[in-house]
Coordinates of C-alpha atoms in Angstrom, one line a residue:
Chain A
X4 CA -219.3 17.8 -7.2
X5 CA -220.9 14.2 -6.9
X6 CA -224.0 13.3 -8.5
X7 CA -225.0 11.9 -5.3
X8 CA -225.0 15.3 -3.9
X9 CA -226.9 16.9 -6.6
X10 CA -229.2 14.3 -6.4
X11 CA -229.5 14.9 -2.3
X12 CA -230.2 19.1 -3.6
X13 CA -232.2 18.2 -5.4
X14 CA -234.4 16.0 -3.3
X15 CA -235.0 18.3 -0.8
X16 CA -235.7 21.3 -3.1
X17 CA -238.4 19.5 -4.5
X18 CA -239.4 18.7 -0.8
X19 CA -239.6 22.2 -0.2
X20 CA -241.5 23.5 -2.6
X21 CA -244.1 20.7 -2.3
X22 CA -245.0 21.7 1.4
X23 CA -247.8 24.4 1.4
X24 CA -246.4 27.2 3.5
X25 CA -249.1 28.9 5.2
X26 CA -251.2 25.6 6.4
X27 CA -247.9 24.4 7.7
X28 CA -247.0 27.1 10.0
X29 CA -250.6 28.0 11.6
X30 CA -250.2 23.2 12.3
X31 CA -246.7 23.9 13.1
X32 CA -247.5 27.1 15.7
X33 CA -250.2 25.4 17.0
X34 CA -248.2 22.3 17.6
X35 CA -245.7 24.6 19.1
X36 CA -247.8 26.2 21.4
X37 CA -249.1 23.0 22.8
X38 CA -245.6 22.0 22.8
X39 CA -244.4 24.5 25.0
X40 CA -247.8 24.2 27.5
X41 CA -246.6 20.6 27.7
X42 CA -243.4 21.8 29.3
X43 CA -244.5 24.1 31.7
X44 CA -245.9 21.9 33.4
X45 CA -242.1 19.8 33.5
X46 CA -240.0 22.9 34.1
X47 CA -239.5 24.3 37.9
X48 CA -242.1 27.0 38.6
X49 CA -238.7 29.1 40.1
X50 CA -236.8 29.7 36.5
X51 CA -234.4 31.9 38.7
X52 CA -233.9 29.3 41.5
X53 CA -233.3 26.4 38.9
X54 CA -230.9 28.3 37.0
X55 CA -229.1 30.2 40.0
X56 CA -228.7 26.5 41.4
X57 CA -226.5 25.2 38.5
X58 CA -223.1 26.1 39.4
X59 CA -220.4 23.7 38.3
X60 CA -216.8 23.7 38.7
X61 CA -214.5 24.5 35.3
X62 CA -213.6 21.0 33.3
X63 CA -212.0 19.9 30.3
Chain B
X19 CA -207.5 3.3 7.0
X20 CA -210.5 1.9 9.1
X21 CA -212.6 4.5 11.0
X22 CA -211.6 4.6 15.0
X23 CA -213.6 7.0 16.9
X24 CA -214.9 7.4 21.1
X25 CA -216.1 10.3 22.7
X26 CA -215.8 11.5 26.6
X27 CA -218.8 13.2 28.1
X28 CA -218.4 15.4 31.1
X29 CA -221.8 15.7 32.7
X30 CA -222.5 18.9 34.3
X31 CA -224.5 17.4 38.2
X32 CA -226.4 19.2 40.4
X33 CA -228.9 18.3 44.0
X34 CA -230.0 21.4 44.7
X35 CA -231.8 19.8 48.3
X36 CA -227.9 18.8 49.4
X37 CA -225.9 22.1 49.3
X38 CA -223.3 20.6 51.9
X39 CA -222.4 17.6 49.1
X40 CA -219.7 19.5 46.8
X41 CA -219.5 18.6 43.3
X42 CA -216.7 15.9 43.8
X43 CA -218.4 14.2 46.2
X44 CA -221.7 14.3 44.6
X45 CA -220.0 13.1 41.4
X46 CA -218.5 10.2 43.5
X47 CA -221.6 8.8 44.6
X48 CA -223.0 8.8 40.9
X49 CA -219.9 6.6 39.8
X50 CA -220.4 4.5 42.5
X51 CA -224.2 4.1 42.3
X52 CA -222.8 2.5 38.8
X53 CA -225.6 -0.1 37.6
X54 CA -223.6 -2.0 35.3
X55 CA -220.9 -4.3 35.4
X56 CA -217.4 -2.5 36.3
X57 CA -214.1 -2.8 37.8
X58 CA -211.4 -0.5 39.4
X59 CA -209.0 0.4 37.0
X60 CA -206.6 -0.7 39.2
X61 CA -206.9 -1.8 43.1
X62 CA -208.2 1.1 45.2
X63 CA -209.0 3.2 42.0
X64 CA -212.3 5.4 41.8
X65 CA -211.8 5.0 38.2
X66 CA -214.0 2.4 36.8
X67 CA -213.5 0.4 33.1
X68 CA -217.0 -1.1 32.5
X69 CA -217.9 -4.4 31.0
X70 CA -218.9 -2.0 27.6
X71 CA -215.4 -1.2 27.4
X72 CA -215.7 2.1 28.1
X73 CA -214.8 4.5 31.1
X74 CA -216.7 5.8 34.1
X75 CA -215.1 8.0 36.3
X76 CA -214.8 11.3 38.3
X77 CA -212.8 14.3 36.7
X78 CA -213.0 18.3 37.7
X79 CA -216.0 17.7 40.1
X80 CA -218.0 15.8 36.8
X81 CA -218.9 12.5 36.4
X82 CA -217.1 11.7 33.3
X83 CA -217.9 9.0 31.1
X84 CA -215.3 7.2 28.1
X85 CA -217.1 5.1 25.1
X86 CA -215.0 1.8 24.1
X87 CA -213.6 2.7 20.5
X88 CA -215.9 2.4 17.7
X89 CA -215.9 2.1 14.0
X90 CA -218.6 3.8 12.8
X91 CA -220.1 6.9 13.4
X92 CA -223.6 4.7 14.0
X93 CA -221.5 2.7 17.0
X94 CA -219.9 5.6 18.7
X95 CA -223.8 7.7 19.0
X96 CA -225.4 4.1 20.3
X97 CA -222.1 3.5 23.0
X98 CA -222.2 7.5 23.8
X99 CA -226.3 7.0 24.2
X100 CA -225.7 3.9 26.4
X101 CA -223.5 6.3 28.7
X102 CA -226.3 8.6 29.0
X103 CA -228.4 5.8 30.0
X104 CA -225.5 4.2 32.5
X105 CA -225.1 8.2 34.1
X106 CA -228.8 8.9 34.4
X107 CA -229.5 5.5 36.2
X108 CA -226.8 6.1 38.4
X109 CA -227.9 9.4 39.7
X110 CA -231.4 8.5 39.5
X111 CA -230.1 5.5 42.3
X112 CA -228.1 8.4 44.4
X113 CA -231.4 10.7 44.5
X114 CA -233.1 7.6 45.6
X115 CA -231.1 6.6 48.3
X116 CA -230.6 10.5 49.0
X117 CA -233.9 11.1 49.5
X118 CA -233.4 14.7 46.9
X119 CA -233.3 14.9 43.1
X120 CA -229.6 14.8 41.7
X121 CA -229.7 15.9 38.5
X122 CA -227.1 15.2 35.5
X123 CA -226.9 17.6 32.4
X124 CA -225.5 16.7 28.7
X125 CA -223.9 20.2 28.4
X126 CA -220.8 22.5 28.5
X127 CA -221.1 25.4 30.4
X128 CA -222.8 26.6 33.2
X129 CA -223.6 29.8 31.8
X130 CA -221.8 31.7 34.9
X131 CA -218.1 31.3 33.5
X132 CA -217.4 27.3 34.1
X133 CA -217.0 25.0 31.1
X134 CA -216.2 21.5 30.7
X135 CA -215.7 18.8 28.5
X136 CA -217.3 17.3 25.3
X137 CA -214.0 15.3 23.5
X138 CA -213.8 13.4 20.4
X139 CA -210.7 10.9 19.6
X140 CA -210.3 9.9 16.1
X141 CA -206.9 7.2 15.4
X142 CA -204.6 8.9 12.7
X143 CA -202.0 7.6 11.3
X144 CA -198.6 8.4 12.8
X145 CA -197.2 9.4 9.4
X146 CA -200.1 12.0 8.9
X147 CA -198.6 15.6 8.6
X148 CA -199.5 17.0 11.7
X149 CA -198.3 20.4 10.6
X150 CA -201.2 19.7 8.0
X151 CA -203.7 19.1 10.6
X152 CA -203.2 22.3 13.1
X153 CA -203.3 24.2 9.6
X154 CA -206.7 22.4 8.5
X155 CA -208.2 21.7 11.6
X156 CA -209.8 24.7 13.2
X157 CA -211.4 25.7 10.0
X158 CA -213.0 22.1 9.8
X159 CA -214.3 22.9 13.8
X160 CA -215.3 26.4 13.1
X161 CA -217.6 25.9 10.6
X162 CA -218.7 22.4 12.0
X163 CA -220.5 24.3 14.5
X164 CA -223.4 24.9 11.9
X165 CA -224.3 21.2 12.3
X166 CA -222.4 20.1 15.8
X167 CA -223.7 23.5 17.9
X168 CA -226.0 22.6 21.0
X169 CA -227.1 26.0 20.8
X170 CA -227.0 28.3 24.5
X171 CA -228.6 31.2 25.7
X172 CA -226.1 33.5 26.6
X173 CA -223.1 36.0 25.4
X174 CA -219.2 35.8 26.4
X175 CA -217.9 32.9 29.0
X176 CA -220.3 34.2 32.3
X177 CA -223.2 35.0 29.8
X178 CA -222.3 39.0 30.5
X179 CA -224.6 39.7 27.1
X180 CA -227.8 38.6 26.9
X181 CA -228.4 36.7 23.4
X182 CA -228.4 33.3 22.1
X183 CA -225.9 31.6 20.5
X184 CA -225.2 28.4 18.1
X185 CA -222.1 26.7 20.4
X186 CA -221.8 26.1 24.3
X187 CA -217.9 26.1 23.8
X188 CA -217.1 28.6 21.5
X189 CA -216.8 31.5 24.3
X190 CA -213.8 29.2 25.7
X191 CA -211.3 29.2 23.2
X192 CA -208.5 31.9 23.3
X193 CA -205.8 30.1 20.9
X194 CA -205.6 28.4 17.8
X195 CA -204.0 25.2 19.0
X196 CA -202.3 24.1 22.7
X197 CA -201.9 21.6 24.9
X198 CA -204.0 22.4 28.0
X199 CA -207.9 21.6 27.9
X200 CA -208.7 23.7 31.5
X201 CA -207.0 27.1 30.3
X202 CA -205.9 28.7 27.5
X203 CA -207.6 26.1 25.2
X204 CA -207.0 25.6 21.8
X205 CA -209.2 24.8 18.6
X206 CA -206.3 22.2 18.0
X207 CA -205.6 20.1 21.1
X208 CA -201.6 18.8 20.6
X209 CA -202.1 16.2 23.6
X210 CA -200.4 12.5 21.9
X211 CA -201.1 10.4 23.5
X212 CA -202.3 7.6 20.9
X213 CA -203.2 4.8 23.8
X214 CA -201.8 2.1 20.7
X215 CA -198.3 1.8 19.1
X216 CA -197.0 5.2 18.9
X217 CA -194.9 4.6 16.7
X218 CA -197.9 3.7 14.3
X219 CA -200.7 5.4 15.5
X220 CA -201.6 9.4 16.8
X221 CA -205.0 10.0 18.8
X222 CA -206.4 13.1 17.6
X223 CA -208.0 14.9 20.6
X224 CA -210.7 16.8 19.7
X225 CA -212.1 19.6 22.5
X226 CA -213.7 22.1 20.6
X227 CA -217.3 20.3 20.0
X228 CA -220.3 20.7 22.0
X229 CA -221.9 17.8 23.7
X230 CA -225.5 17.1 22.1
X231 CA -228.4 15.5 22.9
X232 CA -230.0 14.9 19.2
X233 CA -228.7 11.6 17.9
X234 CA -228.9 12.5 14.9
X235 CA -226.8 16.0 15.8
X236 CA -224.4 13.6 17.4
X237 CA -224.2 11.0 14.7
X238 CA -223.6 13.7 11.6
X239 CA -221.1 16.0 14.1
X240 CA -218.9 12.8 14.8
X241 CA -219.6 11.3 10.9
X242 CA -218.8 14.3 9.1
X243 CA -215.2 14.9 11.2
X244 CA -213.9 11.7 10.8
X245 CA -214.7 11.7 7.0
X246 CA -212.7 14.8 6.8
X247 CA -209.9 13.5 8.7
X248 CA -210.1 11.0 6.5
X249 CA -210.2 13.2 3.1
X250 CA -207.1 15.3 5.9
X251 CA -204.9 11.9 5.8
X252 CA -205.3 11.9 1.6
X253 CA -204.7 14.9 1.5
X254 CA -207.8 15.7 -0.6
X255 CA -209.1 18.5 1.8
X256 CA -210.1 21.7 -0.5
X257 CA -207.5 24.8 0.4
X258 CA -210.2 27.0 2.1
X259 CA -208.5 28.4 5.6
X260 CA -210.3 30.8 7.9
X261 CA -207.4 33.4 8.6
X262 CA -208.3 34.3 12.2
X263 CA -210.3 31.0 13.6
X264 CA -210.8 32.0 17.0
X265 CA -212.4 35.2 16.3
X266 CA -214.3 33.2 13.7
X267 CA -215.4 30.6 16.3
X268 CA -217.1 33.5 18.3
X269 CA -218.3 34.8 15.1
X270 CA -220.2 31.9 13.5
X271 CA -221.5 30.9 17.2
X272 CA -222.9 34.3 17.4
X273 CA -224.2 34.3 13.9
X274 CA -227.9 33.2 13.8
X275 CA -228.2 34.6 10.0
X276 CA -225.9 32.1 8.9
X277 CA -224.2 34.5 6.4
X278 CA -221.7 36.1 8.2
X279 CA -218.4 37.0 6.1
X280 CA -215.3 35.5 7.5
X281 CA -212.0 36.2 6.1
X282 CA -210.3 33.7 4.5
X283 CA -206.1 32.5 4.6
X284 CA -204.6 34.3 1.3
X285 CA -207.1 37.1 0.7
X286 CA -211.6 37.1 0.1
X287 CA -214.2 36.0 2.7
X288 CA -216.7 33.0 3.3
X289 CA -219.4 32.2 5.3
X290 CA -219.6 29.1 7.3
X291 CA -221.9 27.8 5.3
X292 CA -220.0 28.3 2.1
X293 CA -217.0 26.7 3.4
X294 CA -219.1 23.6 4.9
X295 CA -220.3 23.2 1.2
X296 CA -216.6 23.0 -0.1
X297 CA -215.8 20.2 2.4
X298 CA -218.9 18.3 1.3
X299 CA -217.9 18.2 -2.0
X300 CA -214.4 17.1 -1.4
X301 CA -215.6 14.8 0.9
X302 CA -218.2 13.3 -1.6
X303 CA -215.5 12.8 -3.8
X304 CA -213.5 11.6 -1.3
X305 CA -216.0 8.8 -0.8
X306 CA -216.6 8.0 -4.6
X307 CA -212.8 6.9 -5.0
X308 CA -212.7 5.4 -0.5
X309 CA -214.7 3.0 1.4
X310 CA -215.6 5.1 4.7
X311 CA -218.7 3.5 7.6
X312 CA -221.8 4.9 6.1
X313 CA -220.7 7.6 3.8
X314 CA -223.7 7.6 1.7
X315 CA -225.8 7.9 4.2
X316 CA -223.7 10.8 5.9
X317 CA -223.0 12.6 3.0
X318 CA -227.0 12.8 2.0
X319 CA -227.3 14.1 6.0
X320 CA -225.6 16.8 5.8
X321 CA -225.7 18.1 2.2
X322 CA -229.7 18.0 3.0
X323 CA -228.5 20.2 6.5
X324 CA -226.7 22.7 4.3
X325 CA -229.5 22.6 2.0
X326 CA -232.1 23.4 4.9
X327 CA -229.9 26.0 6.5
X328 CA -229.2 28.1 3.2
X329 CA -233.2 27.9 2.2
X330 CA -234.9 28.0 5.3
X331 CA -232.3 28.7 8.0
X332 CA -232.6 27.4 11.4
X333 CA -236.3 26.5 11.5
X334 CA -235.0 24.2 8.3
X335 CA -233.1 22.1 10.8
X336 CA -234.8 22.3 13.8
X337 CA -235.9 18.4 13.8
X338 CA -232.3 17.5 13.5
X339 CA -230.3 19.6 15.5
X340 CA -230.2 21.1 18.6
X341 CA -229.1 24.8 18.4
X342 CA -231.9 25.0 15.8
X343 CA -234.5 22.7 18.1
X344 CA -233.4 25.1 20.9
X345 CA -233.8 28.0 19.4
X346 CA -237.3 27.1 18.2
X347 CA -238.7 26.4 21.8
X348 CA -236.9 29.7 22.7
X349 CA -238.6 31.9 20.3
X350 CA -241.7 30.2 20.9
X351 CA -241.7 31.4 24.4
X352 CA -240.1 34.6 23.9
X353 CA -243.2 35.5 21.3
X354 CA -245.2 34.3 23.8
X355 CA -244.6 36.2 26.8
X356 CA -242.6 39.3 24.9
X357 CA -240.1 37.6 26.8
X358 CA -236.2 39.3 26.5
X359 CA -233.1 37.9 26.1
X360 CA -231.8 38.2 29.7
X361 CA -235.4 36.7 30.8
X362 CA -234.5 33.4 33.5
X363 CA -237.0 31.9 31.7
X364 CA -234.9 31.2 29.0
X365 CA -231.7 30.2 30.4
X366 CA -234.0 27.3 32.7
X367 CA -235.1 26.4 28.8
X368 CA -231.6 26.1 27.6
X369 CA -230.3 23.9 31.1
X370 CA -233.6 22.0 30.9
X371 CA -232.9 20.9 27.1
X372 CA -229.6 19.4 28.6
X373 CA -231.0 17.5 31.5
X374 CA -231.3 13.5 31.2
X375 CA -233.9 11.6 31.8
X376 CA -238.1 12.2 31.2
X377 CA -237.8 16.1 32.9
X378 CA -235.1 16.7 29.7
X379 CA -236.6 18.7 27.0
X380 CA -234.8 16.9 24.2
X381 CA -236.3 13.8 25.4
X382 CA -239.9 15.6 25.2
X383 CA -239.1 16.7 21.9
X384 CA -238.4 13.1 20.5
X385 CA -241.6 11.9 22.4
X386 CA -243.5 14.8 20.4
X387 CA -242.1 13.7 17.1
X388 CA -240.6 17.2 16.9
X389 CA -236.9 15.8 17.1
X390 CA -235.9 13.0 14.7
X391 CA -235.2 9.6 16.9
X392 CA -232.2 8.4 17.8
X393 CA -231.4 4.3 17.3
X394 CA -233.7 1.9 18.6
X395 CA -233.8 1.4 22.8
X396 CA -232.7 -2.5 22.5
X397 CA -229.1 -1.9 20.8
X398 CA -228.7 1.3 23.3
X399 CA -229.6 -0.9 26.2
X400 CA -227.0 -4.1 24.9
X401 CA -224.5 -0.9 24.5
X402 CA -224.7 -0.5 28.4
X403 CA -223.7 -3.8 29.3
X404 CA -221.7 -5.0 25.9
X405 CA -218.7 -3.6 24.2
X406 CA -218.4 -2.9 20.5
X407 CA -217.4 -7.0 18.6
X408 CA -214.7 -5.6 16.0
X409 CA -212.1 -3.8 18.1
X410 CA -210.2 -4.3 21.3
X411 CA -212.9 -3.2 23.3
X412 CA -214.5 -6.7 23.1
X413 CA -211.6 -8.6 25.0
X414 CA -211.1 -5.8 27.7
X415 CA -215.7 -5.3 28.1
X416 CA -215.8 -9.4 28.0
X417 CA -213.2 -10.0 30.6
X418 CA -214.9 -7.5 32.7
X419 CA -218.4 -8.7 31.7
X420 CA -217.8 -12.4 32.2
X421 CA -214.7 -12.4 35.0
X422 CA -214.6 -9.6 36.8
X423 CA -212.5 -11.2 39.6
X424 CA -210.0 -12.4 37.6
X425 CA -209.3 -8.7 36.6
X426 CA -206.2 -7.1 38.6
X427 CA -206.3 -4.0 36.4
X428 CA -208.2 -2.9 32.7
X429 CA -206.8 0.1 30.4
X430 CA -207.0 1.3 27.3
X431 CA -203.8 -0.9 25.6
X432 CA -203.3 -3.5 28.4
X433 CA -204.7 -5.6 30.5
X434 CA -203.9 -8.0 34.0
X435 CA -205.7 -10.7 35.2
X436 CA -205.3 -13.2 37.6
X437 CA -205.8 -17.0 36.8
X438 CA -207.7 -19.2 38.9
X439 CA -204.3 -20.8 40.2
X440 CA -202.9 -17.3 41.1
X441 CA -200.6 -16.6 38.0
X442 CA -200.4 -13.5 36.5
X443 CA -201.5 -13.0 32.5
X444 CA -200.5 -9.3 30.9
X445 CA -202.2 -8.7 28.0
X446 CA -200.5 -6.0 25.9
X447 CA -203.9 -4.4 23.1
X448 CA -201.4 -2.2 21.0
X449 CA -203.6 -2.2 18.2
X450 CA -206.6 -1.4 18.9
X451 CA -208.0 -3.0 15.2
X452 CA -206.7 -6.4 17.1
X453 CA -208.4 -8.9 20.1
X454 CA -211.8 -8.4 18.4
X455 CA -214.5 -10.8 19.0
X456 CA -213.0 -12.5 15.7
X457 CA -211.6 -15.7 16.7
X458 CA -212.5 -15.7 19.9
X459 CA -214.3 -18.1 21.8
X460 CA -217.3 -17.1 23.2
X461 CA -218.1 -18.3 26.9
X462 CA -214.6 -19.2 27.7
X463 CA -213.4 -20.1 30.8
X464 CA -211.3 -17.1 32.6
X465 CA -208.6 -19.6 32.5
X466 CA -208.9 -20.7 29.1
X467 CA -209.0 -17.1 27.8
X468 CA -206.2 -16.1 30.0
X469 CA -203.7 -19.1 28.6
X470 CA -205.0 -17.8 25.4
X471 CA -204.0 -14.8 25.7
X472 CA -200.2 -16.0 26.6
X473 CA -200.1 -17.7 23.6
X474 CA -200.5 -14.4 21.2
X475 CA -197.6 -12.7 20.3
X476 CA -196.9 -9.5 22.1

């Protein structure tokens, strides 16, 4: 194994354990949730219709 | 060897407001709404070469487009992003002058039994032991799809189970290699034809990757093959061979734990994961001994991937690629609303991620800082109009860039054009590491570059 692998390891172990968990996720959820308000409002109000409508003929 | 590497992108197209306009037709007014320079391929052709180098074309009822050849994995995402950009401006043109929304999807399946195409040609060498790469190759795929999956909501080719899974293709491979890419596909595609010297040079055809809409996915997916086929070619690859691939494409597709046992060639089992780890390593060092475009940088990428996955699995990754990004928005709504699998909800959230332009979710998730950017706009934008400077590409996008009406016909290893007196000038592009911008003359007369091009030995 390279040392420039082991150094990559061991870069983003330390990365890990230097992010607090908890605060993290409740920023990261709320985020999220805003997130996913923000692309309501993008997708078609008819889920069904939108999907139904995507029909393609078999490719490569 | 030098890296040599172009993708092909089958866009999945809809206009829901023109059901009487069938898929062919609809993807023959995108190519022809094309925005940038291009030329028929030859006289009457629908098939157009672009002043890029690439390809823009119709194929199955898709708009289909080719990237010039590249030499880095950097070049081949920023010429495969510039298609993007040349399809989605083209079918935002035909929606204008249609009066109705046509639509153009970076995926590759329809999720009701239809797939089609995401390809990846890498140049090998002609003396490279082929029997060595339908050996090594679908275990290199299989377990790829860890970092290459675009992620689709769905189970089995007309999504009969409801579920999610990491690949949009895996569902459509029944073999472990073969020749045909609209039936009975194989993990290992045997089509050679190398477009250069044949006696020198094989294209590998790759059709088992998903098309993704990360750059980053895109970059490492593309990267991280060609560095194995370059490790293949030294024959430095580690020994690990899945015994049954094509079960064990469906397996680590279907496999959101990441741990999955598969067996192994000669006896013991591995997870995707563990065999991804065994490449790396070889690969890394591959890479300490070989020159390879942007190894260091690649091989940080994904050992920092593998690293995420086995730690925090696919929330880990879920700024980098898009199975995991997918997944996350999926969850997200399914805690939300107690939402199930088979919910339409969920399969608009997986077609919506593909979609180009400001309604596609990937490009929401960039603008969000959820999804790690891509390359700046300005070298995408040059991409659309410019070919790559250090490989054939450049002669065959400047002639059709800066003399479009001197071109008679443009492919891949030749090209005709038509001096200003009449004459005919074939130019035969064998070697596709040759007519670079290198020596050329920039701003050249058609004629000029024409007599030059008479002067070079065949």
């Amino acid at each position: 194994m390279s040392e420039r692998i082991q150094r990559q390891r061991g870069a983003s172990t330390q990365r890990d354990e230097a992010t607090a968990p908890l605060v993290a996720s409740h920023e990261q959820t709320a985020d999220l949730d805003a997130l996913l308000d923000e692309i309501d409002l993008v997708l078609e109000s008819d889920a069904e219709e939108y999907v139904k409508g995507f029909v393609q003929k078999g490719g490569q | 060897m030098p890296l040599l590497l172009g993708t092909e992108t089958e866009y999945g197209i809809a206009a829901p407001g023109r059901p009487d306009l069938d898929a062919h037709a609809l993807s023959s007014l995108v190519v022809e709404a094309c925005g940038v320079p291009a030329t028929p391929v030859v006289e009457d052709s629908r098939h157009r070469m672009l002043g890029n180098g690439g390809r823009f074309y119709v194929d199955h009822g898709h708009p289909e487009y080719c990237t010039p050849e590249t030499t880095s994995p950097t070049d081949a995402l920023v010429w495969e992003l510039a298609g993007d950009r040349i399809v989605a401006e083209a079918a935002a043109a035909v929606s204008n002058a249609l009066g109705t929304p046509v639509r153009v999807f970076r995926n590759n399946t329809d999720g009701k039994g239809q797939t089609y195409g995401y390809h990846e040609n890498y140049l090998l060498r002609r003396s490279t032991d082929w029997a060595l790469v339908e050996e090594a190759l679908p275990t290199l795929l299989v377990t790829r799809v860890l970092l290459a999956g675009a992620g689709r909501v769905g189970i089995g080719p007309a999504s009969d189970r409801p579920g999610f899974q990491l690949s949009q293709r895996a569902d459509f491979f029944e073999q472990v290699s073969g020749l045909d890419t609209t039936q009975r596909r194989g993990i290992v595609n045997t089509r050679d034809e190398p477009h250069a010297l044949p006696r020198d040079w094989r294209r590998l055809h790759v059709i088992a990757g998903d098309a993704t809409r990360s750059p980053f996915a895109t970059w490492l997916k593309l990267g991280v093959l060609g560095l194995c086929l370059a490790v293949l070619e030294a024959r430095a690859l580690p020994p690990v061979r899945l015994a049954d691939p094509v079960a064990a494409f469906r397996t680590v597709s279907r496999d959101l734990t990441l741990s999955e046992p598969l067996a192994l060639a000669g006896g013991g089992t591995g997870s995707a994961l563990h065999v991804q780890r065994l490449l790396l390593d070889a690969a890394a060092a591959y890479a300490e001994r070989t020159a390879f475009p942007e190894a260091d940088a690649l091989l940080a990428a994904w050992g920092a991937v593998l690293d995420d996955l086995a730690t925090s699995g696919p929330t880990g990754v879920a700024d980098r690629l898009d199975w995991a990004a997918k997944l996350t928005l999926l969850e997200g709504y399914r805690a939300r609303g107690g939402l199930g699998w088979d919910h339409p909800k969920l399969a608009q959230v997986d077609l919506a991620w593909a979609e180009l332009g400001e309604r596609g979710l990937a490009e929401r998730l960039q603008a969000a800082g959820r999804l790690r950017p891509g390359p700046a706009p300005g070298p995408v934008e040059a991409a659309m109009v410019t070919p790559p400077t250090d490989t054939r590409a450049h002669t065959r996008g400047t002639w059709v860039r800066e003399h479009v009406d001197h071109v008679v016909a443009a492919g891949w290893d030749s090209l005709l054009v038509r001096g200003s007196a009449g004459a005919l000038h074939p130019l035969r592009m064998p070697d596709p590491f040759r007519h670079t911008a290198a020596g050329a003359e920039p701003g050249a007369s058609a004629d000029r570059l024409a007599r030059s091009h008479d002067r070079r030995d065949p």
